[in-house]
XYZ file of C-alpha atoms in Angstrom:
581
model
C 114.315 113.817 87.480
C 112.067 111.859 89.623
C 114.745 111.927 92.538
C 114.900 115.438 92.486
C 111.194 116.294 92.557
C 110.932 113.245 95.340
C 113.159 115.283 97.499
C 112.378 119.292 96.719
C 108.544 118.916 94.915
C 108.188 122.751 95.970
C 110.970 123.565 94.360
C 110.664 121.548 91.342
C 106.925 122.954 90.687
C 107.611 126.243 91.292
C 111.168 126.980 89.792
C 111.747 126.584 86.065
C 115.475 127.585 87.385
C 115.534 124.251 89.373
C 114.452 122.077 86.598
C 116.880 123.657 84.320
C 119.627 123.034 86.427
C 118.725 119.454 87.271
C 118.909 118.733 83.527
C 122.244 121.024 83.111
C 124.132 119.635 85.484
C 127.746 117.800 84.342
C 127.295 114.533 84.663
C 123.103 113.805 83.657
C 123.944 113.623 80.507
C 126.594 112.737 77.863
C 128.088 116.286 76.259
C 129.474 114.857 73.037
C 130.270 118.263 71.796
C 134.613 118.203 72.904
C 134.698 114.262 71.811
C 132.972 115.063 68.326
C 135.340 117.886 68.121
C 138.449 115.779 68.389
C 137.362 113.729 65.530
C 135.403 116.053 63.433
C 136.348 114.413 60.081
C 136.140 110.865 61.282
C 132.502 111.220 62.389
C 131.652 113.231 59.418
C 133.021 110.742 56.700
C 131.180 107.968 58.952
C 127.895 109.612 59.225
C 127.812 110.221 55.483
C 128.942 106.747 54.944
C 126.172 105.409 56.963
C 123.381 107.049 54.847
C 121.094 104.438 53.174
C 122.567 101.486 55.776
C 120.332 99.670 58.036
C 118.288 102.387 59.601
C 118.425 101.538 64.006
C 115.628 103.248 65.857
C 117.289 104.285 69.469
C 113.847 104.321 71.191
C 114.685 106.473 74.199
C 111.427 107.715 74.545
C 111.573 109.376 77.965
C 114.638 112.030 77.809
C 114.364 112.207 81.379
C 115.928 108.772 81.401
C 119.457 110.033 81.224
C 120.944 106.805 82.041
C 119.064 105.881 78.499
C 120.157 108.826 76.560
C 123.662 108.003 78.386
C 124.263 104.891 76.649
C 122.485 105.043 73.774
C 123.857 107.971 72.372
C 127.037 106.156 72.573
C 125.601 103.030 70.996
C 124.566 105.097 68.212
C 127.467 106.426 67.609
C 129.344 102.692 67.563
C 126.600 102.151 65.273
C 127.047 104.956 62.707
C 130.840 103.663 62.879
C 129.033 99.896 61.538
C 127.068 101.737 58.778
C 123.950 102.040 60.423
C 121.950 105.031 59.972
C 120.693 105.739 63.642
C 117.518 107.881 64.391
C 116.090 108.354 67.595
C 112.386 108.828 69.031
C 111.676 110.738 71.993
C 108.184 112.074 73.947
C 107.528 114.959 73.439
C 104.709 115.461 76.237
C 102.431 113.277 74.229
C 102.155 109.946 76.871
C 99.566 110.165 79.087
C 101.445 108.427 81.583
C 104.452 106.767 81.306
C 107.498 104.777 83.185
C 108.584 107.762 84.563
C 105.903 108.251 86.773
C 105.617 107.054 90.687
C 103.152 107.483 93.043
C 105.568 108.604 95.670
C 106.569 111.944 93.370
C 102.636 112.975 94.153
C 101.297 114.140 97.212
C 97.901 113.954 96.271
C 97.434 111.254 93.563
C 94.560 113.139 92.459
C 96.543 115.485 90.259
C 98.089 112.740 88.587
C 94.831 111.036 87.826
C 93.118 114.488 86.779
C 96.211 115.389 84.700
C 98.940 112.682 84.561
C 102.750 113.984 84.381
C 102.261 116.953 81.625
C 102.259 119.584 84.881
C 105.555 118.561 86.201
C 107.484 115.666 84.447
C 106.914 116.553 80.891
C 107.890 120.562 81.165
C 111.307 119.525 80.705
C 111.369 115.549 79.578
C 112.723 116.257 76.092
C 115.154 118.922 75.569
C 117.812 117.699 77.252
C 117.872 114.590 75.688
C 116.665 116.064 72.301
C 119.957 118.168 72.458
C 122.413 114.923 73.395
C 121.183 113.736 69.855
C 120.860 117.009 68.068
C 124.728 117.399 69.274
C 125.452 114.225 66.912
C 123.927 114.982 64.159
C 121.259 112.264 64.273
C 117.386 112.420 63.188
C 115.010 113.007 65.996
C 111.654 111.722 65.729
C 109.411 113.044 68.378
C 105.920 111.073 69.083
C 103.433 113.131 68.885
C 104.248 114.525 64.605
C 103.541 110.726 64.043
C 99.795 111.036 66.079
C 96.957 112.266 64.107
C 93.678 113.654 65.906
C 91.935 110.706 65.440
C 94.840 108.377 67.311
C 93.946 110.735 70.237
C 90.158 110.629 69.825
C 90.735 106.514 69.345
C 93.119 106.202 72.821
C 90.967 108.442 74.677
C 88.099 106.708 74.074
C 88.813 103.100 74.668
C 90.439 104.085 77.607
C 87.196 105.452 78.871
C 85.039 102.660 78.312
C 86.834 99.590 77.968
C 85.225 97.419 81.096
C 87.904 97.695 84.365
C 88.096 93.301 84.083
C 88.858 93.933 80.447
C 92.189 95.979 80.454
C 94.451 93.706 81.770
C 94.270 91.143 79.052
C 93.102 93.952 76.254
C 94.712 93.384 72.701
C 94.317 96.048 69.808
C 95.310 94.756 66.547
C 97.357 91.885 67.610
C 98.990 93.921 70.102
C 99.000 92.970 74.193
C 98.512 96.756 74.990
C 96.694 95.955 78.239
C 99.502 93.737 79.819
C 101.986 96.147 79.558
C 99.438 99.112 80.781
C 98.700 96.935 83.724
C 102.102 96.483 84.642
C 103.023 100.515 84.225
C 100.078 100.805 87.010
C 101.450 98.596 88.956
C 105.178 99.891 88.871
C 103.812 103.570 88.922
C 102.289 102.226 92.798
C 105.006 100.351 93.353
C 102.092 97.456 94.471
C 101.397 93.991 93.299
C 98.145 94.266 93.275
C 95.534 97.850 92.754
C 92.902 96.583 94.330
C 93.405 98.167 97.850
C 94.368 101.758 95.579
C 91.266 104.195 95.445
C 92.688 105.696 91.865
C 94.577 102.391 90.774
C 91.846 102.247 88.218
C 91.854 105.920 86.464
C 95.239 105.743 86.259
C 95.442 102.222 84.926
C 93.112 104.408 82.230
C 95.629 106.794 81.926
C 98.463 103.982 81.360
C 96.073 102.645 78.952
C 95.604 105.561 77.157
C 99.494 106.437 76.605
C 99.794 102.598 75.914
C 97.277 102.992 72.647
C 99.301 106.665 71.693
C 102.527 104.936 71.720
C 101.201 101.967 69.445
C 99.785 104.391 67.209
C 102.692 106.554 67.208
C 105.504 104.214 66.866
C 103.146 101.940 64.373
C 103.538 105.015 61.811
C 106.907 105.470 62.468
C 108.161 102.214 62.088
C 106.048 102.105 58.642
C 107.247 105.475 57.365
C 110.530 105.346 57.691
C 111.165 101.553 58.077
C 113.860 100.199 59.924
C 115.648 97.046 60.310
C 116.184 97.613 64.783
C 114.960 99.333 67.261
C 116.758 99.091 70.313
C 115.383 100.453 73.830
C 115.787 99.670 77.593
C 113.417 97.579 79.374
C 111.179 95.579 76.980
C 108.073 96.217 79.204
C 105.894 98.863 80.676
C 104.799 102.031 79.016
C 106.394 102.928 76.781
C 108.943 100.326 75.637
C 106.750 97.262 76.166
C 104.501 98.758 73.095
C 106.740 100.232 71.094
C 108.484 96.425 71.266
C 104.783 94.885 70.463
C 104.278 96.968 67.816
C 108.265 96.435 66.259
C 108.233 92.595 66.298
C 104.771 92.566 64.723
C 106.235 95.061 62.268
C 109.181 92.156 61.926
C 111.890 94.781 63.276
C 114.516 93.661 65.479
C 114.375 94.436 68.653
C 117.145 94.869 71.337
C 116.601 95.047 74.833
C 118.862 96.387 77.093
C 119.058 96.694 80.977
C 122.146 97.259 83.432
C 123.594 94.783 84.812
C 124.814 93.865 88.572
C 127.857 94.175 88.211
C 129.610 97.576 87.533
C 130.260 98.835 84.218
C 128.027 95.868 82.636
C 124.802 95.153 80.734
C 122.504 92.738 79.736
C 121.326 92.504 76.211
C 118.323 90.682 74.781
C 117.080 89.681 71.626
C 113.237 90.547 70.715
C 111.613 90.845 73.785
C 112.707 91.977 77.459
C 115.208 89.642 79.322
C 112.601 88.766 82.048
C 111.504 86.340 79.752
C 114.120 85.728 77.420
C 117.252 84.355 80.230
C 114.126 81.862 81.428
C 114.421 79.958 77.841
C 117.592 80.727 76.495
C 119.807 78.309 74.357
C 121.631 76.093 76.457
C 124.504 75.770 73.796
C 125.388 79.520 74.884
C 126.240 77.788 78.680
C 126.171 74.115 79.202
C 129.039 73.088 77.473
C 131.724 75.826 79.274
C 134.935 74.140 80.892
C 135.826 76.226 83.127
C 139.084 77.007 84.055
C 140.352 76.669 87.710
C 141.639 80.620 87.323
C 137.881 80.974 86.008
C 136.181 79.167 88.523
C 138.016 81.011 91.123
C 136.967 84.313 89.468
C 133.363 83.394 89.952
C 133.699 81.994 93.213
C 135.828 85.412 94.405
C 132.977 87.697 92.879
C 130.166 85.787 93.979
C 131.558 86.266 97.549
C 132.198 89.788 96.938
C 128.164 89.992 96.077
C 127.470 89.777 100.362
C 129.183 93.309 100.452
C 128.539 94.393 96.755
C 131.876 95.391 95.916
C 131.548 94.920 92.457
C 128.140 95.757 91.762
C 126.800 99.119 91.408
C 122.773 97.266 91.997
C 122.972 96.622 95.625
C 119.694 96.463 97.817
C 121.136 95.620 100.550
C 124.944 95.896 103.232
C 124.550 93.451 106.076
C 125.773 94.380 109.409
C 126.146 90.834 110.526
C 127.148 88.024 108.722
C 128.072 85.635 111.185
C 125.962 82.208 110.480
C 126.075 80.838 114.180
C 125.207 84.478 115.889
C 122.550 84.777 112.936
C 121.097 81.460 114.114
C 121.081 82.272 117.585
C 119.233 85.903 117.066
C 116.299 84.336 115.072
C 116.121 81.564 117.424
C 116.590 78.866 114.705
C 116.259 75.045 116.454
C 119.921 73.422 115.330
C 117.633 69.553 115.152
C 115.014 70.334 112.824
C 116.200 71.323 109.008
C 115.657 75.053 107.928
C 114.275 75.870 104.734
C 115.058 79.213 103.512
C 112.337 81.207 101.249
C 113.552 84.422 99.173
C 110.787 86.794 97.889
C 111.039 89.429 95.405
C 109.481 92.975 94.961
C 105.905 92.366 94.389
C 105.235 94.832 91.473
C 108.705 94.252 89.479
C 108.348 93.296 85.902
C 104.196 92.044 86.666
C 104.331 89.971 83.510
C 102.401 86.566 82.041
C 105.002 83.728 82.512
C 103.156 80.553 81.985
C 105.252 78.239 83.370
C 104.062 80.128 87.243
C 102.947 77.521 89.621
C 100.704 80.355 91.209
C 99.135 83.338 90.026
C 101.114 85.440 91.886
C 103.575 85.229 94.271
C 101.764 86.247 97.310
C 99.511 83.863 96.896
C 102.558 81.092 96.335
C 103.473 82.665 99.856
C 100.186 82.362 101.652
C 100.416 78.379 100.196
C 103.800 77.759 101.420
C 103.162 78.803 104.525
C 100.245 77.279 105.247
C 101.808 73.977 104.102
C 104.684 74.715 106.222
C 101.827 74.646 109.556
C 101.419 71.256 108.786
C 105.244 70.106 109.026
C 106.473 70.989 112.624
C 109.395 68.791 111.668
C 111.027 71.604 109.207
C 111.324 75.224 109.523
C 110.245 77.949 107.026
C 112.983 80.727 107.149
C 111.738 83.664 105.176
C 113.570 86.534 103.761
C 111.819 89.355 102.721
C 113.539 91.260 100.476
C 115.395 94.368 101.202
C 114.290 96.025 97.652
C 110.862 96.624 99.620
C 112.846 99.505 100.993
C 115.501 100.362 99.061
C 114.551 99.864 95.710
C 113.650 102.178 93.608
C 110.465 102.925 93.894
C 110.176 101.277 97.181
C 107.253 98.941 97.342
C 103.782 100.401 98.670
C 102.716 96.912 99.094
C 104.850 95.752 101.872
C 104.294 91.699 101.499
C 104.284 90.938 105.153
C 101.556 92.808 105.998
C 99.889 91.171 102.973
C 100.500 88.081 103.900
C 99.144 88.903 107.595
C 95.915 89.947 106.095
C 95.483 86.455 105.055
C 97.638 84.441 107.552
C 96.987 86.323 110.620
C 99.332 83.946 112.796
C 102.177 82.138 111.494
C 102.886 78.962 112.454
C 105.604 78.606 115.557
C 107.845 77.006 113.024
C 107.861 79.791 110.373
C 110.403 82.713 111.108
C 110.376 85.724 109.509
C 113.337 87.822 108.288
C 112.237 91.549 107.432
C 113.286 94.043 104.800
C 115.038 96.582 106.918
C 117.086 93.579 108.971
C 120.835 93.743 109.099
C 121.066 90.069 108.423
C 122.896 89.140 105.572
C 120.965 87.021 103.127
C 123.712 84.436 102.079
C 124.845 83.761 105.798
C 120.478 83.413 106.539
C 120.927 80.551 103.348
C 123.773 79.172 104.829
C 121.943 77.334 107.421
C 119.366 76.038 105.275
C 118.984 72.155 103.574
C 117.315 74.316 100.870
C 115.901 77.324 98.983
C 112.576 78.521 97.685
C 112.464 81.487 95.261
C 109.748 82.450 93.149
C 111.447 85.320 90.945
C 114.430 86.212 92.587
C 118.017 85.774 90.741
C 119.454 84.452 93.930
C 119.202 80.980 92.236
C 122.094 81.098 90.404
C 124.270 82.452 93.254
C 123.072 79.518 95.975
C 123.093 76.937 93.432
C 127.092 77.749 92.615
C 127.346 76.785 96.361
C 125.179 73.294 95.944
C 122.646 74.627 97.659
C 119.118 72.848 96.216
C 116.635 75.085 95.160
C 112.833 74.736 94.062
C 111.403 77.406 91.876
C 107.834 78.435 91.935
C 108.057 81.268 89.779
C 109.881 83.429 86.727
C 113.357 82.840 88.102
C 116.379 82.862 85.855
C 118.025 79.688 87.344
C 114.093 77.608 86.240
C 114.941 75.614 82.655
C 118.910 75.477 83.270
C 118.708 71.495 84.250
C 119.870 72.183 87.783
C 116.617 73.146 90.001
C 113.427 71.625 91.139
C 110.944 74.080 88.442
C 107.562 73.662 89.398
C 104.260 74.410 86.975
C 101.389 73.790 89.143
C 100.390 73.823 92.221
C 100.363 69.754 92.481
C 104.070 69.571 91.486
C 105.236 72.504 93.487
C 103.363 70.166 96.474
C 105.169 67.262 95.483
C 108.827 68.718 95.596
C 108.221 70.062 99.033
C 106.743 66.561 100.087
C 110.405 65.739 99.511
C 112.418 67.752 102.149
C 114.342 67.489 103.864
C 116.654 66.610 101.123
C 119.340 64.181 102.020
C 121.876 66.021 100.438
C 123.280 68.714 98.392
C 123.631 69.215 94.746
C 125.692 66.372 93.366
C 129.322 67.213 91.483
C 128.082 67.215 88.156
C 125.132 69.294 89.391
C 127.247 71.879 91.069
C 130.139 72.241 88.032
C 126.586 72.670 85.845
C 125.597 75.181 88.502
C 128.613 76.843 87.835
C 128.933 76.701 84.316
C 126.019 78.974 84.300
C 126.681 81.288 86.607
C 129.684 82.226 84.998
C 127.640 82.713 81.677
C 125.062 84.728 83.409
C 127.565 86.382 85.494
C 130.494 86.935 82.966
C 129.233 86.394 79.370
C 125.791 87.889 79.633
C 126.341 90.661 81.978
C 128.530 92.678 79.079
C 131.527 95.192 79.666
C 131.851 98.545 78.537
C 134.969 100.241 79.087
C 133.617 103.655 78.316
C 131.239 103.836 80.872
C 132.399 104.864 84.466
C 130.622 104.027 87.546
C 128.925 107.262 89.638
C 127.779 107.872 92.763
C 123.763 109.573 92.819
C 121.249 109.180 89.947
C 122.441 108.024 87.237
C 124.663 105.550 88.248
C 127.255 106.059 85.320
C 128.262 108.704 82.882
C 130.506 108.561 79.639
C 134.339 108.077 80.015
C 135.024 109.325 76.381
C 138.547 111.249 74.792
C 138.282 110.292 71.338
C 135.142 108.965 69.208
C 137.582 106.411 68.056
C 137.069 104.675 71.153
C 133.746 103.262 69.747
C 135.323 102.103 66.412
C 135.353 98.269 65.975
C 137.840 96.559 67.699
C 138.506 99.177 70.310
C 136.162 97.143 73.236
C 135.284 93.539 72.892
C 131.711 94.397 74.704
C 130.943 96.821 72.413
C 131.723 94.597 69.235
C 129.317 92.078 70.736
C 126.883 94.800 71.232
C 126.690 95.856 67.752
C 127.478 92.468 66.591
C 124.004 91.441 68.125
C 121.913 94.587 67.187
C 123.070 94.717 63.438
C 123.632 90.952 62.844
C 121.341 88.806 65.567
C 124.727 87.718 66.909
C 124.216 86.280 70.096
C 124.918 88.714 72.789
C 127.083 86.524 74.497
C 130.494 87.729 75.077
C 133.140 85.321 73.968
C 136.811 84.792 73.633
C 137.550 88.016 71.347
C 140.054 85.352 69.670
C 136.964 83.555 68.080
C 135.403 84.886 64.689
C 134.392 82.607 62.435
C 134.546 85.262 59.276
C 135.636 88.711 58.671
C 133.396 91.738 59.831
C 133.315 93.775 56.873
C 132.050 96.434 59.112
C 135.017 96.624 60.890
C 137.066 96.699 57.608
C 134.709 99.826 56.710
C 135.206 101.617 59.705
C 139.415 101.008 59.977
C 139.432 102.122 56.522
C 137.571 105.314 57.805
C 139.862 105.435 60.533
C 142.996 105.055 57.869
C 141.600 107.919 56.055
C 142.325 110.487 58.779
């Protein structure tokens, strides 16, 4: 929706005919109305079958998401199939502000501040995902028959007078609302920082506000009807960051979802978002793989297909030169002093408390770096900015070199900068490094599968795997860059680890489904469905580790599909439904 109303905001305000046909169109949402058809009895004995199982909450929320509804309508369905009983809770105009939202949607931000999204963005949020689920029979739950007057009155008014320096790290009941308001401000900017924003702090309000509605809200749901999951996309912002607060304090199980690089793939995670949970995740899932030489040449072929993005349907950036030794020669890198490379990441993306961060922030790991890198003339600081800035969705308002100008107004002689919008490709830039520094980015696990050392500063994946330099503080971080040049590259054993997780993280976390098909435009993928018995167990491996994880706390790990340790007797269920007709 947002894409539209980015590109024809006239339109969109002014022509109900617009909006209708946005939502309408073929392939924004899943129309289960042929596929149920097909299999009329199947789904009917399963849904009835279902009733009084382990209730799932699909916690869509936005039904503008239709990359959400997309896929978890169809997990709902796989669901029913495993005996769940699947309901599903949508907005129905009652968030004062929620992920949905982006500055650059708004001409004047003032209207958003004055009256958040329930002129534009909320006229037509919910129906079109109300009637993917309506279509399937499910229950709909929509937020604002669980609020009572006095949840409004409550959210309204803390909001209003809750001190600015006490939002951010404001907890009601147990629950860190203001975190996850703060970090729907700063996405809804697209900044790392509101400080420099004139209304960054009534609509942090406003974020707070919907935060406190959708704790309320999904509080009484969750009590009412009580379920066993809850699974939603994200794990963080407004409003799936609450509504998982208020679930895991409610001891429901919560699964996280987001897509994945690499085409027709996604990653799971258990009770909270995966920004936190791949940083500390069991090492049994990955350190003991033997990889095979066909499997190591799988990674090795894909992670070389990652400098076009062949595979991947999450590319920020196409290169138009690649070439190492022309690369080195454009910059004006010195061939006798070692290059150190430096990767940023999107400065508002996922603005979350991860206390292992050496810095507060990463600009201000930046400014440090590079004013320790003044006082080495020996080495040189390549940095890459990344291209996200400008092709990410939003694209960043906070544009970290001209941050890091404000408070480094000259850069040392030795410290090159690549920018955003450069045609330089990123791996061939690493290439001529002795090492990496990342903060956040996942670029970790891809130069460490080519021995490439890196130190970590921030909330990277690759930190806690046993193959990196992690730093905590600022001392350590000091320390480790005391060290370079290094004398060498990662050591065997340190490389085959290096690749032992990348193939997890590649491969086994980043899960197939072979029901969803790859589009081009927003969103990226629709459904690929005949027959509803394409979501019974046993028809797609993914999708049996999927469920497997929602409805059991099964890892979700994919593994060899000849592995099971006992029989599924939800898979006996549904093949017996299947038998039946």
């Amino acid at each position: 929706m947002k894409h539209f109303i980015r590109k024809f905001p006239s339109l969109w305000r002014t022509t109900r005919l617009a909006r209708r046909w946005y939502h309408a169109r073929r392939d924004a949402y899943p129309d289960w109305t042929a596929v149920v058809e097909a299999d009329r009895a199947l789904w009917k004995s399963a849904r009835a079958a279902a009733q009084g199982g382990p209730r799932v909450l699909m916690a869509t929320a936005i039904g503008s998401y239709a990359h959400a509804v997309t896929l978890e309508s169809a997990l709902a369905v796989a669901l029913t199939f495993r005996g769940a009983e699947v309901h599903a809770l949508l907005c129905d105009g009652s968030m004062t502000a929620c992920a949905e939202c982006e500055a650059s949607i708004y001409p004047d931000l003032r209207q958003f501040a004055e009256h958040g999204p329930s002129r534009d963005l909320c006229i037509d949020c919910t129906w079109p995902a109300e009637n993917v689920y309506k279509s399937l029979g499910l229950k709909i739950h929509r937020m604002g028959d669980w609020l009572a007057a006095e949840d409004r009155a409550e959210a309204r008014r803390v909001a209003s007078t809750l001190p600015l320096a006490d939002i951010e790290p404001f907890t009601f009941d147990g629950l860190s609302i203001g975190e996850h308001a703060h970090a729907g401000a700063l996405r809804f900017f697209a900044t790392g920082s509101l400080d420099e924003e004139p209304l960054g702090e009534p609509i942090l309000r406003r974020y707070l506000e919907s935060a406190l509605l959708t704790a309320f809200a999904s509080r009484r749901l969750i009590r009412n009807v009580g379920f066993t999951s809850a699974v939603f996309t994200h794990g963080i912002y407004v409003p799936w960051g609450i509504v998982g607060e208020v679930a895991r304090q409610e001891r429901v199980h919560v699964s996280n979802w987001n897509v994945a690089y690499r085409k027709r793939r996604f990653i799971f995670s258990h009770d909270d978002t995966y920004h936190h949970t791949l940083l500390d995740e069991p090492r049994e899932h990955w350190e003991h793989l033997e990889l095979t030489p066909a499997q190591d040449r799988e990674l090795m072929q894909y992670l070389g297909s990652r400098r076009e993005g062949l595979f991947d349907w999450i590319v920020f950036h196409r290169p138009t030169s690649q070439d190492p030794n022309e690369i080195a020669r454009r910059i004006g890198l010195d061939p006798d002093k070692p290059a150190i490379g430096l990767l940023t990441n999107v400065s508002w993306d996922a603005q979350l408390h991860y206390p292992a961060n050496a810095f507060p922030n990463m600009l201000e790991w930046l400014v440090q770096t590079c004013e320790y890198f003044a006082t080495r003339p020996d080495l040189q600081l390549l940095i890459r900015v990344h291209p996200a800035e400008i092709s990410g969705f939003p694209p960043s308002r906070q544009p970290i070199l001209a941050e890091l100008r404000t408070r480094v107004p000259r850069l040392a002689p030795n410290i090159i900068v690549v920018p955003p919008e450069s045609g330089l490709s990123t791996y061939a830039l690493m290439s001529l490094c002795n090492a990496a520094i990342i903060y956040g980015t996942k670029m970790g696990v891809e130069l460490t599968s080519v021995g490439l050392p890196v130190i970590v500063a921030g909330e990277a994946w690759i930190r806690n795997k046993g193959i990196t330099l992690d730093a905590t503080s600022p001392e350590e971080y000091f320390r480790l860059l005391a060290q370079l040049p290094f004398s060498e590259r990662l050591s065997p054993s340190q490389l085959t680890r290096a690749r032992r997780y990348a193939y997890h993280f590649f491969f086994n976390r980043m899960i197939p489904l072979p029901f969803i098909e790859p589009k081009a435009g927003y969103p990226i993928y629709r459904l690929k469905l005949e027959r509803l018995q394409q979501l019974l167990p046993g028809a797609s491996h993914g999708l049996d580790t999927i469920c497997e994880g929602i409805l059991a706390k099964a890892p979700f790990v994919l593994r060899d599909r000849q592995v099971r340790l006992k029989p599924d007797p939800a898979k006996e269920r549904a093949a017996n439904l299947s038998a039946a007709h």
